[in-house]
């Protein structure tokens, strides 16, 4: 009996070790913004407890992480890579067999646009269109010049300052009586939305998702009536010297999970999880708002997500893996 028991323990241990050895040590880039650190912590917990990986977080940022993955093969996983920022290099890494796009981190992609508070559109649905904004431009009071209307742009020095400025001119908002206002900083821009919302005042300006702000405050993206002209957007709207800007909605920015080819080859089951794992912007907005409200770090927000959003993450893994993750979660 003792021999049978010992044999069973040895077989179980061997099975565990084989699984752990297959996955091995996995390094995950912990990027320095909230959505990325949340996802990195989710991946670490699920890979560690669901797939028996020896998972660890390492500091990361878009350019240095992407470059290191291409040149050195580490870290193994970049959970939230805004691919357009270094697309040529990443595509070259894929072509050379060093990297692999595992799947879409954000199913909606990164989202940009001109926005107004939902309470304005509820009163007047035309304010969800650029034509309606122009027709009611007197609503959007300029803080200093009563003769003009206010459009809150992107802070100086940010890439979005170029695109927002070009689209402002493309839609002839200046001719309609608007002035493009620099909010001074990201905090100034989000603060302007919060202030307007608290007072239920009109507000019109640029913003992006996923963000805590759009999780806290219900905003409506203004329809330019143009559709998306991605070629013109890339060729002109994104350029400082865009001589003839034309209206176009912002195309979604691809946000991918990128892995090294060596990880993909040795850990097909873990790769399948990463290929399935994807967040919608509205869900991520809500998580980021919770994170900000509770001043929570990535690890605490990970625990909140796995506990409160079980119906979401259990779709990314097998029932067996989900059971192991739930067990580990119950022991926290």
Tab-separated table of C-alpha atoms in Angstrom:
chain	number	residue	atom	x	y	z
A	1	UNK	CA	0.000	0.000	0.000
A	2	UNK	CA	2.817	2.355	0.942
A	3	UNK	CA	4.601	1.520	-2.325
A	4	UNK	CA	1.417	2.301	-4.293
A	5	UNK	CA	1.000	5.588	-2.436
A	6	UNK	CA	4.632	6.526	-2.991
A	7	UNK	CA	4.329	5.668	-6.665
A	8	UNK	CA	1.208	7.857	-6.983
A	9	UNK	CA	2.991	10.773	-5.335
A	10	UNK	CA	5.982	10.356	-7.636
A	11	UNK	CA	3.749	10.239	-10.713
A	12	UNK	CA	1.848	13.336	-9.591
A	13	UNK	CA	5.103	15.165	-8.870
A	14	UNK	CA	6.533	14.124	-12.222
A	15	UNK	CA	3.394	15.309	-13.978
A	16	UNK	CA	3.558	18.690	-12.198
A	17	UNK	CA	7.264	19.076	-12.926
A	18	UNK	CA	6.776	18.203	-16.586
A	19	UNK	CA	4.066	20.848	-16.835
A	20	UNK	CA	6.189	23.427	-15.037
A	21	UNK	CA	9.233	22.509	-17.084
A	22	UNK	CA	7.274	22.870	-20.318
A	23	UNK	CA	6.240	26.395	-19.375
A	24	UNK	CA	9.408	27.189	-17.449
A	25	UNK	CA	10.342	30.635	-16.239
A	26	UNK	CA	8.177	33.273	-17.895
A	27	UNK	CA	8.983	36.983	-17.759
A	28	UNK	CA	6.129	39.440	-18.244
A	29	UNK	CA	6.597	43.144	-18.989
A	30	UNK	CA	4.918	45.263	-16.328
A	31	UNK	CA	4.366	48.491	-18.252
A	32	UNK	CA	4.140	51.784	-16.394
A	33	UNK	CA	0.465	52.630	-16.968
A	34	UNK	CA	-2.582	51.282	-15.165
A	35	UNK	CA	-4.261	49.057	-17.745
A	36	UNK	CA	-0.951	47.418	-18.637
A	37	UNK	CA	0.064	46.703	-15.037
A	38	UNK	CA	-3.400	45.245	-14.348
A	39	UNK	CA	-3.166	42.888	-17.336
A	40	UNK	CA	0.418	41.918	-16.463
A	41	UNK	CA	-0.698	40.914	-12.966
A	42	UNK	CA	-3.676	38.963	-14.333
A	43	UNK	CA	-1.362	37.089	-16.704
A	44	UNK	CA	1.133	36.357	-13.952
A	45	UNK	CA	-1.522	34.907	-11.620
A	46	UNK	CA	-3.210	32.782	-14.290
A	47	UNK	CA	0.050	31.508	-15.802
A	48	UNK	CA	1.489	30.740	-12.389
A	49	UNK	CA	-1.518	29.027	-10.837
A	50	UNK	CA	-3.347	27.774	-13.923
A	51	UNK	CA	-0.430	26.611	-16.059
A	52	UNK	CA	2.264	25.987	-13.403
A	53	UNK	CA	4.592	28.567	-14.960
A	54	UNK	CA	7.333	30.183	-12.922
A	55	UNK	CA	5.999	33.637	-13.804
A	56	UNK	CA	7.587	36.926	-12.804
A	57	UNK	CA	7.029	40.585	-13.647
A	58	UNK	CA	9.821	42.764	-14.981
A	59	UNK	CA	9.680	46.554	-15.523
A	60	UNK	CA	8.722	47.547	-19.057
A	61	UNK	CA	7.783	50.297	-21.468
A	62	UNK	CA	6.764	50.178	-25.112
A	63	UNK	CA	9.986	50.971	-26.982
A	64	UNK	CA	12.580	49.390	-24.656
A	65	UNK	CA	10.479	46.253	-24.136
A	66	UNK	CA	9.831	45.755	-27.838
A	67	UNK	CA	13.496	46.312	-28.676
A	68	UNK	CA	14.670	43.909	-25.955
A	69	UNK	CA	12.235	41.205	-27.114
A	70	UNK	CA	13.536	41.490	-30.668
A	71	UNK	CA	17.243	41.688	-29.857
A	72	UNK	CA	17.557	39.596	-26.660
A	73	UNK	CA	14.439	37.415	-26.612
A	74	UNK	CA	13.278	38.819	-23.293
A	75	UNK	CA	10.887	39.415	-21.670
A	76	UNK	CA	8.712	36.567	-22.929
A	77	UNK	CA	5.443	38.505	-22.902
A	78	UNK	CA	4.397	42.117	-23.509
A	79	UNK	CA	0.718	42.040	-22.439
A	80	UNK	CA	-0.268	45.479	-23.777
A	81	UNK	CA	1.770	46.597	-26.765
A	82	UNK	CA	0.458	49.622	-28.675
A	83	UNK	CA	1.814	48.223	-31.900
A	84	UNK	CA	1.661	51.323	-34.112
A	85	UNK	CA	4.357	53.006	-32.022
A	86	UNK	CA	6.980	50.574	-33.374
A	87	UNK	CA	5.092	48.562	-35.976
A	88	UNK	CA	7.923	48.246	-38.510
A	89	UNK	CA	10.331	46.832	-35.916
A	90	UNK	CA	7.735	44.429	-34.475
A	91	UNK	CA	6.732	43.211	-37.940
A	92	UNK	CA	10.399	42.647	-38.746
A	93	UNK	CA	10.770	40.644	-35.519
A	94	UNK	CA	7.827	38.456	-36.585
A	95	UNK	CA	9.258	37.986	-40.081
A	96	UNK	CA	12.625	36.954	-38.645
A	97	UNK	CA	10.971	34.381	-36.369
A	98	UNK	CA	11.737	36.160	-33.108
A	99	UNK	CA	8.275	37.426	-32.139
A	100	UNK	CA	4.658	36.476	-32.490
A	101	UNK	CA	1.444	38.491	-32.172
A	102	UNK	CA	-0.539	36.343	-29.744
A	103	UNK	CA	-3.834	38.225	-29.947
A	104	UNK	CA	-5.688	41.495	-29.396
A	105	UNK	CA	-5.301	42.813	-25.841
A	106	UNK	CA	-8.083	45.345	-26.374
A	107	UNK	CA	-10.828	43.923	-28.573
A	108	UNK	CA	-11.969	47.444	-29.542
A	109	UNK	CA	-8.425	48.716	-30.033
A	110	UNK	CA	-7.220	51.965	-28.551
A	111	UNK	CA	-9.975	54.536	-29.093
A	112	UNK	CA	-9.642	58.270	-29.756
A	113	UNK	CA	-12.194	60.903	-30.613
A	114	UNK	CA	-13.914	64.200	-29.898
A	115	UNK	CA	-16.388	63.770	-27.051
A	116	UNK	CA	-19.319	65.461	-25.317
A	117	UNK	CA	-21.045	64.476	-22.037
A	118	UNK	CA	-23.920	62.017	-22.444
A	119	UNK	CA	-26.328	64.338	-20.615
A	120	UNK	CA	-26.028	66.848	-23.470
A	121	UNK	CA	-26.922	64.226	-26.081
A	122	UNK	CA	-29.847	63.028	-23.977
A	123	UNK	CA	-31.289	66.546	-24.173
A	124	UNK	CA	-30.361	67.109	-27.816
A	125	UNK	CA	-29.336	64.062	-29.909
A	126	UNK	CA	-27.922	66.329	-32.640
A	127	UNK	CA	-24.979	67.077	-30.325
A	128	UNK	CA	-23.655	63.591	-31.119
A	129	UNK	CA	-22.739	64.944	-34.574
A	130	UNK	CA	-20.225	67.562	-35.651
A	131	UNK	CA	-23.000	69.411	-37.519
A	132	UNK	CA	-25.011	69.612	-34.299
A	133	UNK	CA	-21.968	70.849	-32.380
A	134	UNK	CA	-21.445	73.671	-34.876
A	135	UNK	CA	-25.133	74.592	-34.859
A	136	UNK	CA	-25.088	74.866	-31.057
A	137	UNK	CA	-21.633	76.263	-30.606
A	138	UNK	CA	-22.861	78.928	-28.149
A	139	UNK	CA	-23.285	76.157	-25.550
A	140	UNK	CA	-19.532	75.622	-25.315
A	141	UNK	CA	-18.455	78.788	-23.570
A	142	UNK	CA	-14.887	79.974	-23.905
A	143	UNK	CA	-13.291	80.576	-20.474
A	144	UNK	CA	-11.847	83.957	-21.526
A	145	UNK	CA	-13.467	85.163	-24.752
A	146	UNK	CA	-17.294	85.379	-24.821
A	147	UNK	CA	-17.187	85.827	-28.599
A	148	UNK	CA	-15.712	82.350	-29.101
A	149	UNK	CA	-16.558	78.758	-28.234
A	150	UNK	CA	-14.200	76.279	-26.585
A	151	UNK	CA	-12.757	73.036	-27.905
A	152	UNK	CA	-10.435	71.344	-25.409
A	153	UNK	CA	-7.507	69.867	-27.284
A	154	UNK	CA	-4.674	67.507	-26.445
A	155	UNK	CA	-1.789	68.745	-24.234
A	156	UNK	CA	1.184	70.326	-25.994
A	157	UNK	CA	3.976	67.865	-26.720
A	158	UNK	CA	1.718	64.820	-26.940
A	159	UNK	CA	1.357	63.046	-30.303
A	160	UNK	CA	-2.401	63.543	-30.165
A	161	UNK	CA	-1.883	67.319	-30.232
A	162	UNK	CA	-1.027	66.960	-33.933
A	163	UNK	CA	-3.997	64.778	-34.873
A	164	UNK	CA	-6.532	66.735	-32.807
A	165	UNK	CA	-5.262	70.025	-34.266
A	166	UNK	CA	-5.415	68.770	-37.841
A	167	UNK	CA	-8.943	67.413	-37.404
A	168	UNK	CA	-10.018	70.651	-35.696
A	169	UNK	CA	-8.993	72.506	-38.866
A	170	UNK	CA	-10.267	69.786	-41.228
A	171	UNK	CA	-13.783	70.253	-39.870
A	172	UNK	CA	-13.395	74.047	-39.952
A	173	UNK	CA	-14.235	74.398	-36.277
A	174	UNK	CA	-12.163	77.595	-36.206
A	175	UNK	CA	-14.389	79.088	-38.931
A	176	UNK	CA	-17.445	78.003	-36.930
A	177	UNK	CA	-16.259	80.124	-33.979
A	178	UNK	CA	-14.324	77.605	-31.897
A	179	UNK	CA	-10.876	78.076	-30.443
A	180	UNK	CA	-8.584	75.145	-29.726
A	181	UNK	CA	-7.543	75.324	-26.052
A	182	UNK	CA	-4.424	73.639	-24.651
A	183	UNK	CA	-5.367	72.010	-21.304
A	184	UNK	CA	-1.730	72.200	-20.195
A	185	UNK	CA	-1.457	68.560	-19.080
A	186	UNK	CA	-3.245	65.228	-19.027
A	187	UNK	CA	-4.480	66.057	-15.528
A	188	UNK	CA	-5.786	69.385	-16.808
A	189	UNK	CA	-7.710	67.647	-19.571
A	190	UNK	CA	-9.277	65.001	-17.306
A	191	UNK	CA	-9.955	67.668	-14.674
A	192	UNK	CA	-11.874	69.747	-17.216
A	193	UNK	CA	-14.174	66.791	-17.951
A	194	UNK	CA	-14.678	66.070	-14.237
A	195	UNK	CA	-15.479	69.724	-13.502
A	196	UNK	CA	-18.011	69.926	-16.334
A	197	UNK	CA	-19.657	66.678	-15.275
A	198	UNK	CA	-19.995	67.699	-11.634
A	199	UNK	CA	-21.681	70.928	-12.698
A	200	UNK	CA	-23.592	69.328	-15.599
A	201	UNK	CA	-22.100	71.937	-17.950
A	202	UNK	CA	-21.417	71.604	-21.691
A	203	UNK	CA	-17.959	70.311	-22.667
A	204	UNK	CA	-16.435	69.479	-26.050
A	205	UNK	CA	-12.956	68.138	-26.629
A	206	UNK	CA	-10.477	65.368	-27.339
A	207	UNK	CA	-10.066	62.231	-25.227
A	208	UNK	CA	-9.126	58.573	-25.541
A	209	UNK	CA	-9.927	55.111	-24.168
A	210	UNK	CA	-9.447	52.981	-22.231
A	211	UNK	CA	-9.172	55.435	-19.333
A	212	UNK	CA	-10.526	55.856	-15.827
A	213	UNK	CA	-12.171	59.117	-16.903
A	214	UNK	CA	-14.411	57.399	-19.453
A	215	UNK	CA	-15.160	54.754	-16.824
A	216	UNK	CA	-16.373	57.409	-14.360
A	217	UNK	CA	-18.086	59.816	-16.730
A	218	UNK	CA	-20.423	58.734	-19.497
A	219	UNK	CA	-19.282	60.475	-22.658
A	220	UNK	CA	-20.462	60.236	-26.269
A	221	UNK	CA	-18.050	60.196	-29.182
A	222	UNK	CA	-19.020	62.810	-31.767
A	223	UNK	CA	-19.700	61.482	-35.274
A	224	UNK	CA	-17.831	63.512	-37.885
A	225	UNK	CA	-20.073	62.154	-40.651
A	226	UNK	CA	-16.961	61.119	-42.546
A	227	UNK	CA	-16.345	57.480	-41.765
A	228	UNK	CA	-12.727	56.378	-41.383
A	229	UNK	CA	-10.180	57.198	-44.073
A	230	UNK	CA	-7.204	55.354	-42.633
A	231	UNK	CA	-4.898	56.159	-45.550
A	232	UNK	CA	-5.469	59.904	-45.207
A	233	UNK	CA	-5.209	59.659	-41.434
A	234	UNK	CA	-1.785	58.008	-41.651
A	235	UNK	CA	-0.499	60.110	-44.549
A	236	UNK	CA	-1.681	63.541	-43.380
A	237	UNK	CA	-3.613	63.810	-40.095
A	238	UNK	CA	-0.726	62.321	-38.088
A	239	UNK	CA	1.797	64.689	-39.689
A	240	UNK	CA	2.722	68.128	-38.396
A	241	UNK	CA	2.902	69.404	-41.983
A	242	UNK	CA	-0.577	68.303	-43.075
A	243	UNK	CA	-1.392	70.969	-45.654
A	244	UNK	CA	-4.855	69.781	-46.668
A	245	UNK	CA	-6.464	67.915	-43.737
A	246	UNK	CA	-9.808	66.246	-44.434
A	247	UNK	CA	-12.330	64.966	-41.870
A	248	UNK	CA	-11.946	61.358	-40.796
A	249	UNK	CA	-12.859	59.506	-37.651
A	250	UNK	CA	-9.890	58.169	-35.718
A	251	UNK	CA	-9.092	54.577	-36.749
A	252	UNK	CA	-8.757	52.161	-33.802
A	253	UNK	CA	-5.156	51.715	-32.639
A	254	UNK	CA	-4.154	48.032	-32.530
A	255	UNK	CA	-3.196	46.939	-29.004
A	256	UNK	CA	-1.676	43.474	-29.022
A	257	UNK	CA	-0.165	40.856	-26.781
A	258	UNK	CA	3.300	40.182	-28.195
A	259	UNK	CA	5.344	37.125	-27.193
A	260	UNK	CA	8.753	35.736	-28.078
A	261	UNK	CA	8.740	32.845	-30.511
A	262	UNK	CA	10.669	30.689	-28.031
A	263	UNK	CA	7.887	31.096	-25.455
A	264	UNK	CA	5.194	30.385	-28.052
A	265	UNK	CA	6.912	27.148	-29.098
A	266	UNK	CA	7.532	25.764	-25.612
A	267	UNK	CA	4.200	26.801	-24.057
A	268	UNK	CA	1.356	26.213	-26.558
A	269	UNK	CA	-1.315	25.943	-23.831
A	270	UNK	CA	-0.226	29.202	-22.188
A	271	UNK	CA	-0.106	30.795	-25.645
A	272	UNK	CA	-3.704	29.689	-26.264
A	273	UNK	CA	-4.744	31.524	-23.097
A	274	UNK	CA	-2.955	34.719	-24.190
A	275	UNK	CA	-4.576	34.444	-27.624
A	276	UNK	CA	-8.032	34.276	-26.010
A	277	UNK	CA	-7.458	36.929	-23.331
A	278	UNK	CA	-8.977	40.224	-24.458
A	279	UNK	CA	-10.696	43.171	-22.778
A	280	UNK	CA	-13.399	45.454	-24.162
A	281	UNK	CA	-12.813	49.181	-23.692
A	282	UNK	CA	-15.945	49.738	-21.616
A	283	UNK	CA	-14.963	46.946	-19.256
A	284	UNK	CA	-11.412	48.283	-19.004
A	285	UNK	CA	-12.695	51.843	-18.441
A	286	UNK	CA	-14.722	50.541	-15.488
A	287	UNK	CA	-11.757	48.628	-14.059
A	288	UNK	CA	-9.501	51.673	-14.358
A	289	UNK	CA	-12.097	53.844	-12.624
A	290	UNK	CA	-12.251	51.302	-9.756
A	291	UNK	CA	-8.457	51.265	-9.640
A	292	UNK	CA	-8.325	55.046	-9.343
A	293	UNK	CA	-11.154	55.314	-6.816
A	294	UNK	CA	-9.504	52.808	-4.485
A	295	UNK	CA	-5.924	53.906	-5.220
A	296	UNK	CA	-5.240	50.247	-5.989
A	297	UNK	CA	-2.114	48.868	-7.615
A	298	UNK	CA	-2.035	46.231	-10.362
A	299	UNK	CA	-1.977	43.293	-7.949
A	300	UNK	CA	-4.981	44.433	-5.916
A	301	UNK	CA	-6.958	45.265	-9.066
A	302	UNK	CA	-6.054	41.840	-10.473
A	303	UNK	CA	-7.630	40.195	-7.420
A	304	UNK	CA	-10.725	42.405	-7.838
A	305	UNK	CA	-10.993	41.464	-11.518
A	306	UNK	CA	-10.573	37.713	-11.002
A	307	UNK	CA	-13.104	37.768	-8.148
A	308	UNK	CA	-15.762	40.030	-9.668
A	309	UNK	CA	-15.406	39.205	-13.379
A	310	UNK	CA	-15.280	35.418	-13.230
A	311	UNK	CA	-17.649	35.085	-16.184
A	312	UNK	CA	-15.123	36.992	-18.306
A	313	UNK	CA	-11.815	35.298	-17.549
A	314	UNK	CA	-13.137	31.739	-17.282
A	315	UNK	CA	-13.914	31.957	-21.015
A	316	UNK	CA	-10.193	32.333	-21.698
A	317	UNK	CA	-9.128	29.041	-20.099
A	318	UNK	CA	-10.228	25.416	-19.774
A	319	UNK	CA	-12.450	24.329	-16.844
A	320	UNK	CA	-9.437	22.547	-15.338
A	321	UNK	CA	-7.290	25.668	-15.424
A	322	UNK	CA	-10.163	27.804	-14.116
A	323	UNK	CA	-10.552	25.448	-11.148
A	324	UNK	CA	-6.865	25.783	-10.259
A	325	UNK	CA	-6.990	29.581	-10.537
A	326	UNK	CA	-10.127	29.773	-8.365
A	327	UNK	CA	-8.461	27.592	-5.742
A	328	UNK	CA	-5.394	29.840	-5.654
A	329	UNK	CA	-7.649	32.897	-5.486
A	330	UNK	CA	-9.492	31.485	-2.479
A	331	UNK	CA	-6.180	31.128	-0.647
A	332	UNK	CA	-5.191	34.790	-0.980
